[in-house]
Coordinates of C-alpha atoms in Angstrom, one line a residue:
M1 CA -172.6 -31.8 41.7
I2 CA -175.6 -34.2 41.4
E3 CA -173.4 -36.8 39.8
L4 CA -171.4 -37.0 43.1
I5 CA -174.4 -37.8 45.3
P6 CA -174.2 -41.6 44.9
F7 CA -170.6 -41.5 45.8
L8 CA -171.3 -39.2 48.8
M9 CA -174.1 -41.7 49.9
F10 CA -171.6 -44.5 49.9
L11 CA -168.9 -42.5 51.7
L12 CA -171.4 -41.4 54.4
I13 CA -172.3 -45.1 55.0
C14 CA -168.7 -46.1 55.4
L15 CA -168.1 -43.3 57.9
C16 CA -171.1 -44.1 60.0
L17 CA -170.3 -47.8 60.1
M18 CA -166.8 -47.1 61.1
S19 CA -168.1 -44.9 64.0
G20 CA -170.1 -47.9 65.2
Y21 CA -173.6 -46.8 64.3
P22 CA -176.1 -49.7 63.7
V23 CA -176.0 -50.9 60.1
A24 CA -179.7 -51.0 59.4
F25 CA -180.3 -47.5 60.6
T26 CA -177.2 -46.2 58.8
L27 CA -178.5 -47.5 55.5
G28 CA -182.1 -46.3 55.9
G29 CA -181.2 -43.0 57.6
S30 CA -178.6 -41.9 55.1
A31 CA -180.9 -42.8 52.2
L32 CA -183.7 -40.7 53.7
V33 CA -181.4 -37.8 54.4
F34 CA -180.2 -37.7 50.7
A35 CA -183.7 -38.3 49.4
S36 CA -185.0 -35.3 51.5
I37 CA -182.2 -33.1 50.2
G38 CA -183.0 -34.2 46.6
I39 CA -186.7 -33.6 47.0
V40 CA -186.1 -30.1 48.4
T41 CA -183.6 -29.2 45.6
G42 CA -185.8 -30.8 42.9
H43 CA -183.3 -33.5 42.0
F44 CA -185.1 -36.5 43.3
D45 CA -188.6 -37.8 42.4
P46 CA -190.5 -38.4 45.7
N47 CA -192.8 -40.9 43.8
L48 CA -189.9 -43.4 43.8
L49 CA -190.3 -43.8 47.6
K50 CA -193.8 -45.2 46.9
A51 CA -192.1 -48.4 45.6
L52 CA -190.6 -49.2 49.0
P53 CA -193.8 -50.8 50.5
D54 CA -193.9 -53.1 47.4
R55 CA -190.3 -54.1 48.0
L56 CA -190.8 -54.8 51.6
Y57 CA -193.9 -56.9 50.8
G58 CA -191.9 -58.8 48.3
T59 CA -189.3 -59.5 50.9
M60 CA -192.1 -60.8 53.3
N61 CA -193.4 -63.1 50.6
N62 CA -189.9 -64.4 49.7
G63 CA -190.0 -68.1 50.5
T64 CA -186.2 -68.5 50.1
L65 CA -185.4 -66.2 52.9
I66 CA -187.3 -68.4 55.4
A67 CA -184.3 -70.6 55.2
V68 CA -182.3 -67.9 57.0
P69 CA -183.9 -68.2 60.5
L70 CA -184.1 -72.0 60.2
F71 CA -180.4 -72.4 59.4
I72 CA -179.6 -70.0 62.2
F73 CA -181.7 -72.0 64.6
M74 CA -180.1 -75.2 63.5
G75 CA -176.6 -73.8 64.0
M76 CA -177.5 -72.5 67.5
V77 CA -178.9 -75.8 68.6
L78 CA -175.8 -77.7 67.3
E79 CA -173.5 -75.3 69.1
R80 CA -175.2 -76.2 72.4
S81 CA -174.9 -79.9 71.7
R82 CA -171.2 -80.2 72.2
I83 CA -170.7 -82.0 68.9
A84 CA -167.4 -80.2 68.2
E85 CA -166.0 -81.3 71.6
E86 CA -166.7 -85.0 70.9
L87 CA -165.3 -84.7 67.4
L88 CA -162.1 -83.1 68.5
D89 CA -161.5 -85.7 71.3
S90 CA -162.0 -88.7 69.0
L91 CA -160.3 -87.4 65.9
S92 CA -157.2 -86.3 67.8
A93 CA -156.3 -90.0 68.4
L94 CA -156.6 -90.7 64.7
F95 CA -153.9 -88.1 63.7
G96 CA -152.0 -88.3 67.0
N97 CA -148.8 -89.7 65.5
L98 CA -148.4 -87.0 62.9
R99 CA -146.5 -83.8 63.5
G100 CA -149.2 -81.1 63.2
G101 CA -151.9 -83.8 63.5
L102 CA -153.8 -81.9 66.0
G103 CA -154.0 -78.9 63.6
I104 CA -155.3 -81.2 60.9
T105 CA -157.9 -82.5 63.3
V106 CA -159.1 -78.9 64.0
V107 CA -159.4 -78.3 60.3
L108 CA -161.6 -81.4 59.8
V109 CA -163.7 -80.6 62.9
G110 CA -164.1 -77.0 61.7
M111 CA -165.2 -78.3 58.2
L112 CA -167.9 -80.5 59.8
L113 CA -169.0 -77.7 62.1
A114 CA -169.1 -75.3 59.1
A115 CA -171.3 -77.7 57.1
S116 CA -173.5 -78.3 60.1
T117 CA -174.1 -74.8 61.4
G118 CA -173.3 -72.4 58.5
I119 CA -172.7 -69.7 61.1
V120 CA -169.1 -68.3 61.3
G121 CA -169.4 -66.8 64.7
A122 CA -170.7 -70.0 66.3
T123 CA -167.9 -72.1 64.7
V124 CA -165.1 -69.7 65.8
V125 CA -166.3 -69.3 69.3
T126 CA -166.9 -73.0 69.7
L127 CA -163.4 -73.9 68.4
G128 CA -161.8 -71.1 70.4
L129 CA -163.3 -72.4 73.6
I130 CA -162.5 -76.1 72.9
A131 CA -159.5 -76.3 70.6
L132 CA -157.4 -73.2 71.5
P133 CA -156.5 -74.3 75.1
T134 CA -155.7 -77.8 73.7
L135 CA -153.4 -76.4 71.0
L136 CA -151.6 -74.1 73.4
R137 CA -151.2 -76.9 76.0
H138 CA -149.5 -79.1 73.4
G139 CA -147.0 -76.5 72.5
Y140 CA -148.5 -74.9 69.3
H141 CA -147.3 -71.3 68.7
P142 CA -150.1 -68.9 69.6
A143 CA -150.0 -67.2 66.2
I144 CA -150.3 -70.6 64.4
A145 CA -153.1 -71.7 66.7
S146 CA -155.0 -68.4 66.3
G147 CA -154.7 -68.3 62.5
L148 CA -155.7 -72.0 62.3
L149 CA -158.9 -71.4 64.3
C150 CA -159.9 -68.1 62.5
A151 CA -159.3 -69.5 59.0
T152 CA -161.1 -72.8 59.8
G153 CA -164.0 -71.0 61.4
T154 CA -164.7 -69.0 58.3
L155 CA -165.3 -72.2 56.3
G156 CA -168.9 -71.7 57.3
Q157 CA -169.0 -68.8 54.9
I158 CA -168.5 -71.0 51.8
I159 CA -169.4 -74.6 52.7
P160 CA -173.1 -75.3 52.3
P161 CA -175.5 -74.8 54.0
S162 CA -174.2 -71.3 54.4
I163 CA -176.2 -68.3 55.5
A164 CA -174.0 -66.1 53.3
L165 CA -174.9 -68.2 50.2
V166 CA -178.7 -68.0 51.1
L167 CA -178.5 -64.2 51.2
L168 CA -176.3 -64.0 48.1
G169 CA -178.7 -66.3 46.2
D170 CA -181.6 -64.0 46.9
V171 CA -179.7 -60.9 45.9
L172 CA -178.2 -62.4 42.8
S173 CA -181.6 -63.8 41.7
S174 CA -183.0 -60.2 41.7
A175 CA -179.8 -58.9 40.0
Y176 CA -179.9 -61.5 37.3
Q177 CA -183.6 -60.7 36.5
Q178 CA -182.7 -57.0 36.3
A179 CA -179.7 -57.8 34.0
Q180 CA -182.0 -59.8 31.7
L181 CA -184.5 -56.9 31.5
S182 CA -181.8 -54.4 30.8
M183 CA -180.6 -56.5 27.8
G184 CA -184.2 -56.8 26.5
S185 CA -184.2 -60.5 27.2
L186 CA -187.5 -62.4 28.0
N187 CA -185.6 -65.3 29.5
T188 CA -187.2 -66.2 32.8
Q189 CA -184.2 -68.3 33.9
T190 CA -182.8 -67.3 37.3
V191 CA -180.1 -68.4 39.8
S192 CA -181.2 -70.3 42.9
V193 CA -179.7 -70.9 46.3
G194 CA -179.4 -74.6 45.4
D195 CA -177.3 -73.6 42.4
L196 CA -174.9 -71.7 44.7
F197 CA -174.8 -74.6 47.1
V198 CA -173.7 -77.0 44.3
G199 CA -171.2 -74.5 43.0
A200 CA -169.7 -73.9 46.5
L201 CA -168.9 -77.6 47.3
I202 CA -165.7 -77.9 45.3
P203 CA -164.2 -74.5 46.3
G204 CA -165.1 -75.2 49.9
F205 CA -163.5 -78.6 50.1
L206 CA -160.5 -77.3 48.1
L207 CA -159.9 -74.8 50.8
V208 CA -160.0 -77.5 53.4
A209 CA -157.5 -79.5 51.4
L210 CA -155.2 -76.4 51.0
Y211 CA -155.3 -75.8 54.8
I212 CA -154.3 -79.4 55.4
V213 CA -151.5 -79.2 52.8
F214 CA -150.3 -75.9 54.4
F215 CA -150.0 -77.6 57.8
M216 CA -148.1 -80.6 56.3
L217 CA -145.6 -78.2 54.7
L218 CA -145.3 -76.2 57.9
A219 CA -144.6 -79.5 59.8
V220 CA -141.7 -80.2 57.3
F221 CA -140.1 -76.8 57.2
K222 CA -140.9 -75.4 60.7
P223 CA -141.4 -78.5 62.9
A224 CA -140.8 -76.6 66.1
L225 CA -144.1 -74.7 65.6
L226 CA -146.2 -77.9 65.3
P227 CA -145.3 -80.5 68.0
V228 CA -146.5 -84.1 68.0
Y229 CA -149.8 -84.6 69.8
K230 CA -149.5 -86.5 73.0
E231 CA -152.6 -88.3 74.1
E232 CA -153.6 -87.4 77.7
K233 CA -155.7 -90.6 78.2
T234 CA -154.2 -93.7 76.7
A235 CA -157.5 -95.6 77.3
N236 CA -159.0 -93.6 74.5
K237 CA -156.9 -95.5 72.0
T238 CA -158.9 -98.7 72.5
L239 CA -162.1 -96.8 71.9
S240 CA -160.9 -94.5 69.1
V241 CA -162.6 -96.3 66.2
S242 CA -166.0 -96.5 67.9
A243 CA -165.6 -93.0 69.3
I244 CA -164.8 -91.6 65.9
L245 CA -167.7 -93.3 64.3
L246 CA -170.2 -92.2 67.0
S247 CA -169.0 -88.6 66.9
L248 CA -168.9 -88.4 63.1
L249 CA -172.3 -90.1 62.5
P250 CA -174.6 -87.3 63.8
P251 CA -173.2 -84.3 61.9
V252 CA -172.5 -86.3 58.7
L253 CA -176.0 -87.7 58.6
L254 CA -177.4 -84.2 59.2
I255 CA -175.3 -82.7 56.4
M256 CA -176.1 -85.5 54.0
T257 CA -179.8 -85.1 54.7
V258 CA -179.9 -81.3 54.3
L259 CA -177.5 -81.1 51.3
G260 CA -178.6 -84.4 49.7
S261 CA -182.3 -83.3 49.7
I262 CA -181.3 -80.1 47.9
L263 CA -178.9 -81.6 45.4
A264 CA -181.3 -84.4 44.6
G265 CA -184.1 -81.9 43.9
A266 CA -186.3 -83.5 46.6
A267 CA -186.5 -80.3 48.7
T268 CA -186.0 -76.6 48.3
P269 CA -183.3 -74.9 50.5
T270 CA -186.1 -73.6 52.7
E271 CA -187.6 -77.1 53.2
A272 CA -184.1 -78.6 53.7
A273 CA -183.5 -75.9 56.4
G274 CA -186.6 -77.0 58.2
I275 CA -185.4 -80.6 58.0
G276 CA -182.0 -79.5 59.4
A277 CA -183.5 -77.6 62.3
T278 CA -185.7 -80.5 63.2
G279 CA -182.8 -82.9 62.9
A280 CA -180.6 -80.7 65.1
L281 CA -183.3 -80.6 67.8
F282 CA -183.6 -84.4 67.5
L283 CA -179.9 -84.9 68.0
A284 CA -179.8 -82.4 70.9
F285 CA -182.6 -84.1 72.8
I286 CA -181.2 -87.6 72.2
K287 CA -177.9 -86.4 73.7
K288 CA -179.9 -84.9 76.6
Q289 CA -177.8 -81.7 76.3
L290 CA -180.5 -79.2 75.7
S291 CA -183.0 -78.3 78.4
L292 CA -186.2 -76.4 77.8
R293 CA -184.6 -73.4 79.3
E294 CA -181.6 -73.6 76.9
L295 CA -184.0 -74.2 74.0
F296 CA -185.8 -71.0 74.9
S297 CA -182.5 -69.2 75.0
V298 CA -181.5 -70.7 71.6
G299 CA -184.9 -69.5 70.1
Q300 CA -184.5 -66.0 71.5
K301 CA -180.9 -65.7 70.2
S302 CA -182.1 -67.0 66.8
V303 CA -184.8 -64.3 66.6
E304 CA -182.3 -61.6 67.6
V305 CA -179.8 -62.6 64.8
T306 CA -182.7 -63.0 62.2
S307 CA -184.1 -59.6 63.1
M308 CA -180.7 -58.0 62.7
I309 CA -180.3 -59.5 59.2
F310 CA -183.8 -58.5 58.1
M311 CA -183.5 -55.0 59.5
I312 CA -180.4 -54.6 57.4
L313 CA -182.2 -56.0 54.4
I314 CA -185.0 -53.4 54.9
G315 CA -182.4 -50.6 55.2
A316 CA -180.5 -51.8 52.2
S317 CA -183.8 -51.9 50.1
L318 CA -184.3 -48.2 50.9
F319 CA -180.7 -47.3 50.2
S320 CA -180.8 -49.1 46.9
L321 CA -184.0 -47.3 45.9
V322 CA -182.6 -43.9 46.6
F323 CA -179.2 -44.8 45.1
R324 CA -180.9 -45.7 41.8
G325 CA -183.1 -42.6 42.0
F326 CA -180.0 -40.5 41.8
G327 CA -178.7 -42.5 38.8
G328 CA -176.1 -44.3 40.8
D329 CA -176.6 -47.6 38.9
H330 CA -176.0 -45.8 35.5
Q331 CA -172.8 -44.2 36.9
V332 CA -171.5 -47.6 38.0
E333 CA -172.4 -49.1 34.6
A334 CA -170.6 -46.2 32.8
V335 CA -167.5 -46.8 34.9
F336 CA -167.4 -50.5 34.2
T337 CA -168.0 -50.2 30.5
Q338 CA -165.1 -47.8 30.2
L339 CA -162.6 -50.0 32.0
P340 CA -159.9 -51.7 29.9
G341 CA -160.3 -55.4 29.7
G342 CA -164.1 -55.4 29.4
A343 CA -165.8 -58.0 31.7
F344 CA -162.5 -59.2 33.1
G345 CA -161.4 -55.6 34.1
A346 CA -164.8 -54.9 35.7
M347 CA -164.7 -58.2 37.6
L348 CA -161.2 -57.5 38.8
L349 CA -162.2 -54.1 40.0
V350 CA -165.3 -55.4 41.9
M351 CA -163.2 -58.2 43.5
A352 CA -160.6 -55.6 44.6
V353 CA -163.3 -53.2 46.0
I354 CA -165.1 -56.0 47.9
F355 CA -161.8 -57.2 49.4
L356 CA -160.9 -53.6 50.5
L357 CA -164.4 -53.1 51.9
G358 CA -164.0 -56.3 53.9
F359 CA -161.5 -54.3 56.0
I360 CA -164.4 -52.2 57.4
L361 CA -167.7 -53.8 56.5
D362 CA -169.4 -57.1 57.5
F363 CA -170.4 -59.7 54.8
I364 CA -174.1 -58.9 55.3
E365 CA -173.5 -55.2 54.7
I366 CA -171.5 -55.9 51.5
T367 CA -174.1 -58.4 50.3
F368 CA -177.0 -56.0 50.7
V369 CA -175.3 -52.8 49.7
V370 CA -172.5 -53.5 47.2
V371 CA -173.7 -56.6 45.4
P372 CA -177.1 -55.2 44.3
I373 CA -175.2 -52.2 42.7
V374 CA -172.5 -54.1 40.9
A375 CA -174.0 -57.5 40.1
P376 CA -176.6 -56.4 37.5
V377 CA -173.9 -54.7 35.5
L378 CA -171.5 -57.6 35.7
L379 CA -174.3 -60.1 34.8
A380 CA -175.3 -57.9 31.8
M381 CA -171.7 -58.2 30.6
G382 CA -172.1 -61.9 30.3
I383 CA -170.6 -63.2 33.5
D384 CA -172.1 -66.5 34.8
P385 CA -174.3 -65.7 37.9
V386 CA -173.3 -68.9 39.8
W387 CA -169.6 -68.3 39.2
L388 CA -170.0 -64.7 40.2
G389 CA -171.8 -65.7 43.4
I390 CA -169.1 -68.2 44.4
M391 CA -166.3 -65.6 43.7
I392 CA -168.1 -63.0 45.8
A393 CA -168.7 -65.6 48.6
L394 CA -165.0 -66.5 48.7
N395 CA -164.0 -62.9 48.6
L396 CA -166.5 -62.1 51.4
Q397 CA -164.8 -64.8 53.5
T398 CA -161.8 -62.7 53.7
S399 CA -163.9 -59.9 55.3
F400 CA -164.0 -62.1 58.4
L401 CA -160.2 -62.5 58.5
T402 CA -158.9 -59.1 57.3
P403 CA -157.4 -56.9 60.1
P404 CA -158.1 -54.6 61.7
F405 CA -161.9 -55.1 61.7
G406 CA -162.3 -58.8 60.8
F407 CA -165.1 -60.2 62.9
T408 CA -163.4 -63.5 63.3
L409 CA -160.6 -61.7 65.1
F410 CA -163.0 -60.2 67.5
Y411 CA -164.8 -63.5 68.1
L412 CA -161.5 -65.3 68.9
R413 CA -160.2 -62.4 71.0
G414 CA -163.3 -62.6 73.1
V415 CA -162.6 -66.3 74.1
A416 CA -158.8 -66.4 73.9
P417 CA -156.8 -66.4 77.1
P418 CA -154.8 -63.3 78.0
S419 CA -151.5 -65.1 77.1
V420 CA -152.6 -64.9 73.4
T421 CA -152.1 -61.3 72.3
T422 CA -154.1 -59.4 69.6
A423 CA -150.8 -59.0 67.6
Q424 CA -150.4 -62.8 67.6
I425 CA -153.9 -63.3 66.4
Y426 CA -153.4 -60.7 63.6
R427 CA -150.1 -62.3 62.6
G428 CA -151.7 -65.7 62.6
V429 CA -154.4 -64.8 60.2

């Protein structure tokens, strides 16, 4: 019966989350309930809970995690700066003569927004408000338009600087050290957020290329779904080159500054996040599109999102502690080692589980609950930590898109007109 407790803990969390109970309190509360039962029955050592303050203090002193609120603030500021609107207006003229050119434009704008903000919700809502009416007005099928916006909006999950990669980098760093200790290795090498940023560049841009190729093929085989873009203002043609340059320059410079400083080794991700937040403020004030009142609202929203993330992190630390106290980590290791195919079989199972959990859990929940459990075992089996991180990040990207609980679907549903049905959004993704 004791062997079933880790499984029951995980099952209880899934049930509570599906009922809509807050994630942070679900993790911490369920852990305390099972710990109390274990203490009363004599199957859990209460001294293990004394390690929780040290874990929380370690989180408070983690310099890498300071990048989280800074990147969130940067994304919120850029969302209010109407950069996406300018990009869409100017790039539309560039691809206007192509069938499906407006869709390609949305993919490129979404890519730049993803690299600028790193926040999926902000990207999807911004594109939904700006691009969806334009796509529908020019005759795009609602399902195609919805799927395009949802898929493009999730590029912020994988294209650096991504909040998901920052959180994954911190979790995988701890998991890698734990795996090294379990193998008796004294190697102090670890995986950093910068390593994940470098590793995510090619997969991220490959996704962008595949989305564009998909639209080109769709334009050939189903042209009725993708009409040719018709410019509403012919005067824009004479200004298209300068407009494109002016609209591309701010986000590109910001991206190059943030990512370039990390890749060149001139700044840590945290320092680069500070540069990005400052640069976003500079751009917003130059454009005179961010008042002091709006700045206060942006700061307040950034604090709310950051607090939510760190409350989940605290609850996940408590859950992980109790889970290991009941021997859950050893049970997971035993299951993985008995799988046929060795490391490949274990990796395949983990990817399948994360994909299925994406139906019901958010990427933050999966990052803080599932990854700390499975990552040490996979890394101890010889899997490269950066490759594992990128695979998990790409898999978590599907958690935003997978019906019926994909968060991107809810984001778009909230800003889509009544003429676009939920069934069309689901079919589109």
